[in-house]
PDB file of C-alpha atoms in Angstrom:
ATOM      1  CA  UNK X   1     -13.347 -17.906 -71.946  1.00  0.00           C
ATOM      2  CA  UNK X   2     -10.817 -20.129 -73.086  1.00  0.00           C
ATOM      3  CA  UNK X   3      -9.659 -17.359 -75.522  1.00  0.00           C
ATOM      4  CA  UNK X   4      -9.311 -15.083 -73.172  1.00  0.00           C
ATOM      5  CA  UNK X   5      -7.408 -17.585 -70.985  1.00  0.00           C
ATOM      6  CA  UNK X   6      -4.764 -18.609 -73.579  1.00  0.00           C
ATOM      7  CA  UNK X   7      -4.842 -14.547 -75.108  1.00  0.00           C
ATOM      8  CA  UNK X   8      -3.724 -13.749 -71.386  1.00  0.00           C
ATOM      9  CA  UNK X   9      -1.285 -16.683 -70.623  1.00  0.00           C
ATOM     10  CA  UNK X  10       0.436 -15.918 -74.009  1.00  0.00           C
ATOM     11  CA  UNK X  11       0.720 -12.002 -73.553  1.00  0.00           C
ATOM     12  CA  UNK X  12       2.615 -13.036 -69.994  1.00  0.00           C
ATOM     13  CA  UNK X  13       4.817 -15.502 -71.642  1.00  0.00           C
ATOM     14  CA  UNK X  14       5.824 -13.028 -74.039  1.00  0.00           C
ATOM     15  CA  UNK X  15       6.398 -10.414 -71.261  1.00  0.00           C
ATOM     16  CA  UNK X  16       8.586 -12.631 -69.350  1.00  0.00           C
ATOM     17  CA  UNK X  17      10.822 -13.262 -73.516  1.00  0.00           C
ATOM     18  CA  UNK X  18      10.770  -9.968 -74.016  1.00  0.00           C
ATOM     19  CA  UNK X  19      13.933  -7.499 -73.906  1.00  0.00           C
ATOM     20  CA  UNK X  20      14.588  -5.691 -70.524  1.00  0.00           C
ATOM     21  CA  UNK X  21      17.675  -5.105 -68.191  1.00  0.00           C
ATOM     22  CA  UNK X  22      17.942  -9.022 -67.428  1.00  0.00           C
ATOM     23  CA  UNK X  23      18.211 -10.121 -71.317  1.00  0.00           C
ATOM     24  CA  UNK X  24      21.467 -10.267 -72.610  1.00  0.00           C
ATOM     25  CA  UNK X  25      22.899 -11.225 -76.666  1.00  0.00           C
ATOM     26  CA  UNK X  26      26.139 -12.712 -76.736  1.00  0.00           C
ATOM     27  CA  UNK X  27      28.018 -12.930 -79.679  1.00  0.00           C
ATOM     28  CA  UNK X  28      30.390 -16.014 -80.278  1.00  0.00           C
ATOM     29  CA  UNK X  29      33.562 -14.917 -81.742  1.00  0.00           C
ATOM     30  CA  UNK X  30      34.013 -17.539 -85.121  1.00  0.00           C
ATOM     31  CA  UNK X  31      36.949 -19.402 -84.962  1.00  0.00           C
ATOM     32  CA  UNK X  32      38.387 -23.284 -86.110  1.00  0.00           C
ATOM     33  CA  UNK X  33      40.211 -25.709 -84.923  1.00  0.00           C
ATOM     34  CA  UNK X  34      43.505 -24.160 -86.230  1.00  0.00           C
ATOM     35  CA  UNK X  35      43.252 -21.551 -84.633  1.00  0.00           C
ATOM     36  CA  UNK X  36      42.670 -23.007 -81.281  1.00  0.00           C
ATOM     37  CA  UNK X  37      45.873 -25.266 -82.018  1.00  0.00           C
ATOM     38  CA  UNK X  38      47.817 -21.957 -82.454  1.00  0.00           C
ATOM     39  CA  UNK X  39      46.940 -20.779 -78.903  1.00  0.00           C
ATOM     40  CA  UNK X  40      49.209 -24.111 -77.922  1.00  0.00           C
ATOM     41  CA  UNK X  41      52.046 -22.551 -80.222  1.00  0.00           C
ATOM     42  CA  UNK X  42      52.024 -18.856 -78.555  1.00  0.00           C
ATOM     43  CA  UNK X  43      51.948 -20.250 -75.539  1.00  0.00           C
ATOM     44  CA  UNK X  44      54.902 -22.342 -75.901  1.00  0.00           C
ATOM     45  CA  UNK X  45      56.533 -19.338 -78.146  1.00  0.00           C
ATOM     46  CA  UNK X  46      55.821 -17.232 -75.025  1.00  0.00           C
ATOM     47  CA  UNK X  47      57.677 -19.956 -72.476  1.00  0.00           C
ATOM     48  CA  UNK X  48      61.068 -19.772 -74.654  1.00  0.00           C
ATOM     49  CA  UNK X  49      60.939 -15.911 -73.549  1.00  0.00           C
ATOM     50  CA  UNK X  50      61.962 -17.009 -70.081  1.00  0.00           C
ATOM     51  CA  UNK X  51      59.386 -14.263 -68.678  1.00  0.00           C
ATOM     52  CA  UNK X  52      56.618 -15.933 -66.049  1.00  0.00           C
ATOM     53  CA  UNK X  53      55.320 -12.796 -66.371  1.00  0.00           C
ATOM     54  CA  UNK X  54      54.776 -12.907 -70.065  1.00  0.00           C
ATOM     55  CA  UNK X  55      53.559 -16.163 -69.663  1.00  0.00           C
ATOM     56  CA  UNK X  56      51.040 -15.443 -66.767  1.00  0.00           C
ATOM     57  CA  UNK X  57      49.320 -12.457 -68.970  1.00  0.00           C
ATOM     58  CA  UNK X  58      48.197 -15.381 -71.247  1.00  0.00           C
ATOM     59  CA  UNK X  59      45.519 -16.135 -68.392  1.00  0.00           C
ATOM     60  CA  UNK X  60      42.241 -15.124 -67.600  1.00  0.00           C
ATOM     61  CA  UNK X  61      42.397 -13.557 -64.228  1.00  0.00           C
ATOM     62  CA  UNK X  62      39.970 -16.428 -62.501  1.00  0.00           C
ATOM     63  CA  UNK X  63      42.148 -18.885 -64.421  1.00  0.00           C
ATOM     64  CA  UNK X  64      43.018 -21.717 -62.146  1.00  0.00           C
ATOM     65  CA  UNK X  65      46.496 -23.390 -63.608  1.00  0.00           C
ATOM     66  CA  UNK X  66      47.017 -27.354 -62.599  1.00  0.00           C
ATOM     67  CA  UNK X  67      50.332 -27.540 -62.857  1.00  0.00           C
ATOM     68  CA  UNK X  68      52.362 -30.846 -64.128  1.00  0.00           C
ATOM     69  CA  UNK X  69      55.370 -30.559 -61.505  1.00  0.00           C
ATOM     70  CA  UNK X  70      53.750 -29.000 -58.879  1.00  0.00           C
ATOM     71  CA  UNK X  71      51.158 -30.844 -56.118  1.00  0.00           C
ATOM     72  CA  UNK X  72      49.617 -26.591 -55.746  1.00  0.00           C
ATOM     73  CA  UNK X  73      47.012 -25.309 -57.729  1.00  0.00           C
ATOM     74  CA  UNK X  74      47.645 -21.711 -58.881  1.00  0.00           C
ATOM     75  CA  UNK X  75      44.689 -19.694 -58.783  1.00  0.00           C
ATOM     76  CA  UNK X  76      46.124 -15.882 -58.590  1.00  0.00           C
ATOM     77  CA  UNK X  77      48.603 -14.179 -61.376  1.00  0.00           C
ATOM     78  CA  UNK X  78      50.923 -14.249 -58.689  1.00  0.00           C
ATOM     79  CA  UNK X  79      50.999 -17.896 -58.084  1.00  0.00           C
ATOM     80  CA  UNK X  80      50.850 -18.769 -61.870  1.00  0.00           C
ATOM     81  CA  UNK X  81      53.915 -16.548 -61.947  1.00  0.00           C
ATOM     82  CA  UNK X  82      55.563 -18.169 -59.162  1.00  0.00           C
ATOM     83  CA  UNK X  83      55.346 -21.732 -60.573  1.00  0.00           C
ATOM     84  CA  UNK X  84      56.646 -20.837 -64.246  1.00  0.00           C
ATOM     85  CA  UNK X  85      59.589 -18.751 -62.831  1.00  0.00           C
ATOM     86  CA  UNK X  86      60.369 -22.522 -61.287  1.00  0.00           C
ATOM     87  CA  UNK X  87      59.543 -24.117 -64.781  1.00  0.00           C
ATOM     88  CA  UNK X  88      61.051 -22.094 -67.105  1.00  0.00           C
ATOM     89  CA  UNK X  89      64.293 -22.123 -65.263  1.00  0.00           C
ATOM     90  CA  UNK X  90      64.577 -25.649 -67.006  1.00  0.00           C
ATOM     91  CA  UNK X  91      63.967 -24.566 -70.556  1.00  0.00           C
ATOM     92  CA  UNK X  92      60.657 -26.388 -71.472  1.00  0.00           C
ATOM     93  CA  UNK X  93      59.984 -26.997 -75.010  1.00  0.00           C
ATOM     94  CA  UNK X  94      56.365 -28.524 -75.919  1.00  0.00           C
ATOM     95  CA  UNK X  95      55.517 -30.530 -78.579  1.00  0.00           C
ATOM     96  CA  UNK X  96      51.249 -32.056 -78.831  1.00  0.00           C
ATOM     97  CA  UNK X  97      51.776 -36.069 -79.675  1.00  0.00           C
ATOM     98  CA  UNK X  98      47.185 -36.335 -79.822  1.00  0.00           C
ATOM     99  CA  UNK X  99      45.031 -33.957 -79.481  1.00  0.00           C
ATOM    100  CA  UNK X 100      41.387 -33.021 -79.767  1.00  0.00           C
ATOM    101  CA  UNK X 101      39.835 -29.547 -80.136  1.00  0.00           C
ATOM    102  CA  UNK X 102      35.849 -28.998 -78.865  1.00  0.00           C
ATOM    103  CA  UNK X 103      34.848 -25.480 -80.183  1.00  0.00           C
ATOM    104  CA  UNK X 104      32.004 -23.756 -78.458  1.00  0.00           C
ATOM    105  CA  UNK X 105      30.538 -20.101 -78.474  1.00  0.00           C
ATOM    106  CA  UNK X 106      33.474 -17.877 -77.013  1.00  0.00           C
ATOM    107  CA  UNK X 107      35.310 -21.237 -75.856  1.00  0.00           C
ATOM    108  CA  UNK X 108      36.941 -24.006 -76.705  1.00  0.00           C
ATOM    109  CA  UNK X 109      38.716 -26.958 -75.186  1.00  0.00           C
ATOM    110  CA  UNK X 110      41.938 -28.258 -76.223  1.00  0.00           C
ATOM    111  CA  UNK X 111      42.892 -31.734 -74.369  1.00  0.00           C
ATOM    112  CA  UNK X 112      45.360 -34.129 -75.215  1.00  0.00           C
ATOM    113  CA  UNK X 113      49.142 -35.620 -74.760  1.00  0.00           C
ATOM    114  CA  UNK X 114      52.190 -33.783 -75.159  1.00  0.00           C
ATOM    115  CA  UNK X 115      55.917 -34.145 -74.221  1.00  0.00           C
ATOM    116  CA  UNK X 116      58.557 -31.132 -72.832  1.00  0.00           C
ATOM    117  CA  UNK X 117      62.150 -31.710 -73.788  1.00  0.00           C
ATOM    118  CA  UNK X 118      64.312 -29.648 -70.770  1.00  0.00           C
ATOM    119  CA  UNK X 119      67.584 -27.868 -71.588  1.00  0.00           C
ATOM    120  CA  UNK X 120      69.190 -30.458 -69.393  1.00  0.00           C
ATOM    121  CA  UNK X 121      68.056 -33.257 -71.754  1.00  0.00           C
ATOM    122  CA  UNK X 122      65.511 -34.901 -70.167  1.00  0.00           C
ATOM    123  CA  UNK X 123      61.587 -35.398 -71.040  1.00  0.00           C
ATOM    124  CA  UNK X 124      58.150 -35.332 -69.449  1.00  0.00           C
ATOM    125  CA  UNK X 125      55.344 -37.130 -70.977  1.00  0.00           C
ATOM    126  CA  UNK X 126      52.306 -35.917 -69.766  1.00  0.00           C
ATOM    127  CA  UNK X 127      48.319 -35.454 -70.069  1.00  0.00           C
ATOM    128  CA  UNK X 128      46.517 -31.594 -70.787  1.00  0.00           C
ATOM    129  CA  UNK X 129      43.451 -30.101 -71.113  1.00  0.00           C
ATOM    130  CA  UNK X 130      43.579 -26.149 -71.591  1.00  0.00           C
ATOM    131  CA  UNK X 131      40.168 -24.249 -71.852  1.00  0.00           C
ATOM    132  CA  UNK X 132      39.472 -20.884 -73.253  1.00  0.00           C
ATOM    133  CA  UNK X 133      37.604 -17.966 -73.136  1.00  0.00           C
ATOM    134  CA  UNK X 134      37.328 -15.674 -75.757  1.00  0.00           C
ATOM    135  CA  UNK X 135      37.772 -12.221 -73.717  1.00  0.00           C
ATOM    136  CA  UNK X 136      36.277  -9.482 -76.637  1.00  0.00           C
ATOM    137  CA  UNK X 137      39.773  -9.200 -78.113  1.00  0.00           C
ATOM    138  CA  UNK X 138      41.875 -12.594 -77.573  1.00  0.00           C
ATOM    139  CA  UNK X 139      41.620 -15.358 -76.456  1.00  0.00           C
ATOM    140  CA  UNK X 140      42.634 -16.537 -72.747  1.00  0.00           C
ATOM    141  CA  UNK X 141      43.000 -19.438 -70.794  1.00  0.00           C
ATOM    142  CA  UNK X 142      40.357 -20.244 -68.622  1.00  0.00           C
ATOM    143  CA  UNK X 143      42.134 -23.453 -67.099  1.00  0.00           C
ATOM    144  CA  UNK X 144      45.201 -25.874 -67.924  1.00  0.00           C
ATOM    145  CA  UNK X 145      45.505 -28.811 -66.267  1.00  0.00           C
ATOM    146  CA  UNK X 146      48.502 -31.352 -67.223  1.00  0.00           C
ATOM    147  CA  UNK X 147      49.929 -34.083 -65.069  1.00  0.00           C
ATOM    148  CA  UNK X 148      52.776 -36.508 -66.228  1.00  0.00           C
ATOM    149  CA  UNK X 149      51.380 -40.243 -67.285  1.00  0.00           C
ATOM    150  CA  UNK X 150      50.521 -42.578 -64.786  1.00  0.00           C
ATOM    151  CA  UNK X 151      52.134 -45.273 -67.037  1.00  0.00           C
ATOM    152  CA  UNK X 152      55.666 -46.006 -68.440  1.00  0.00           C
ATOM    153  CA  UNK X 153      55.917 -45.393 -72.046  1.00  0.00           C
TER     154      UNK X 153
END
């Protein structure tokens, strides 16, 4: 009987592991460290085009964007555009002082400190942490949050 028992629980247990519509594989797209860090680099490259737009396309679509010098989270394309046609109008330049890259399967997570230098002169330390998605053909951010440091340097 107790054959029978564990013949039957075992046949169900592999029922329930077995393929069928709600089984999925995923595939994690290899990738290092570097080139997470690069991701930074176009995305800077792409603010000293002066196109939000260009800059906005570099976002998942449910990508929500915390802003450094704006209180308003930007959830839609449309609102992402609308903040960096404000930024870019003071010609940001990034540069990462620390960082530290977590690599996952189809993500990774780049947080850290980095300064802008503006066109006018002036600098903003602040805080980030972007995350991305790897979409099937590049990779996208998933969120950026960066707000200046609560402490003078």
């Amino acid at each position: 009987m107790r054959f029978i028992l564990c013949t039957a629980a075992t046949l169900a247990l592999a029922a329930c592991a077995g393929p069928g519509k709600d089984t999925y594989e995923t595939t994690c797209h290899k990738t290092s460290t570097e080139e997470v860090a690069g991701l930074f680099d176009t995305w800077n490259a792409t603010l000293q085009t002066g196109d939000p737009k260009k800059v906005a396309t570099l976002y998942a679509a449910d990508a929500v964007l915390l802003p450094t010098l704006s209180n308003s989270p930007r959830l839609s394309k449309a609102d992402k555009m609308d903040y960096f046609e404000y930024f870019l109008q003071q010609r940001p330049r990034g540069s990462i002082d620390q960082r530290n890259i977590l690599l996952g399967c189809n993500t990774a997570i780049d947080t850290g400190l980095y300064t802008f230098a503006f066109g006018d002169g002036s600098t903003a330390k602040a805080r980030y942490t972007y995350t991305y998605r790897w979409s099937g053909d590049k990779w996208l951010i998933t969120s950026h949050h960066s707000s200046l440091l609560p402490e003078p340097q």
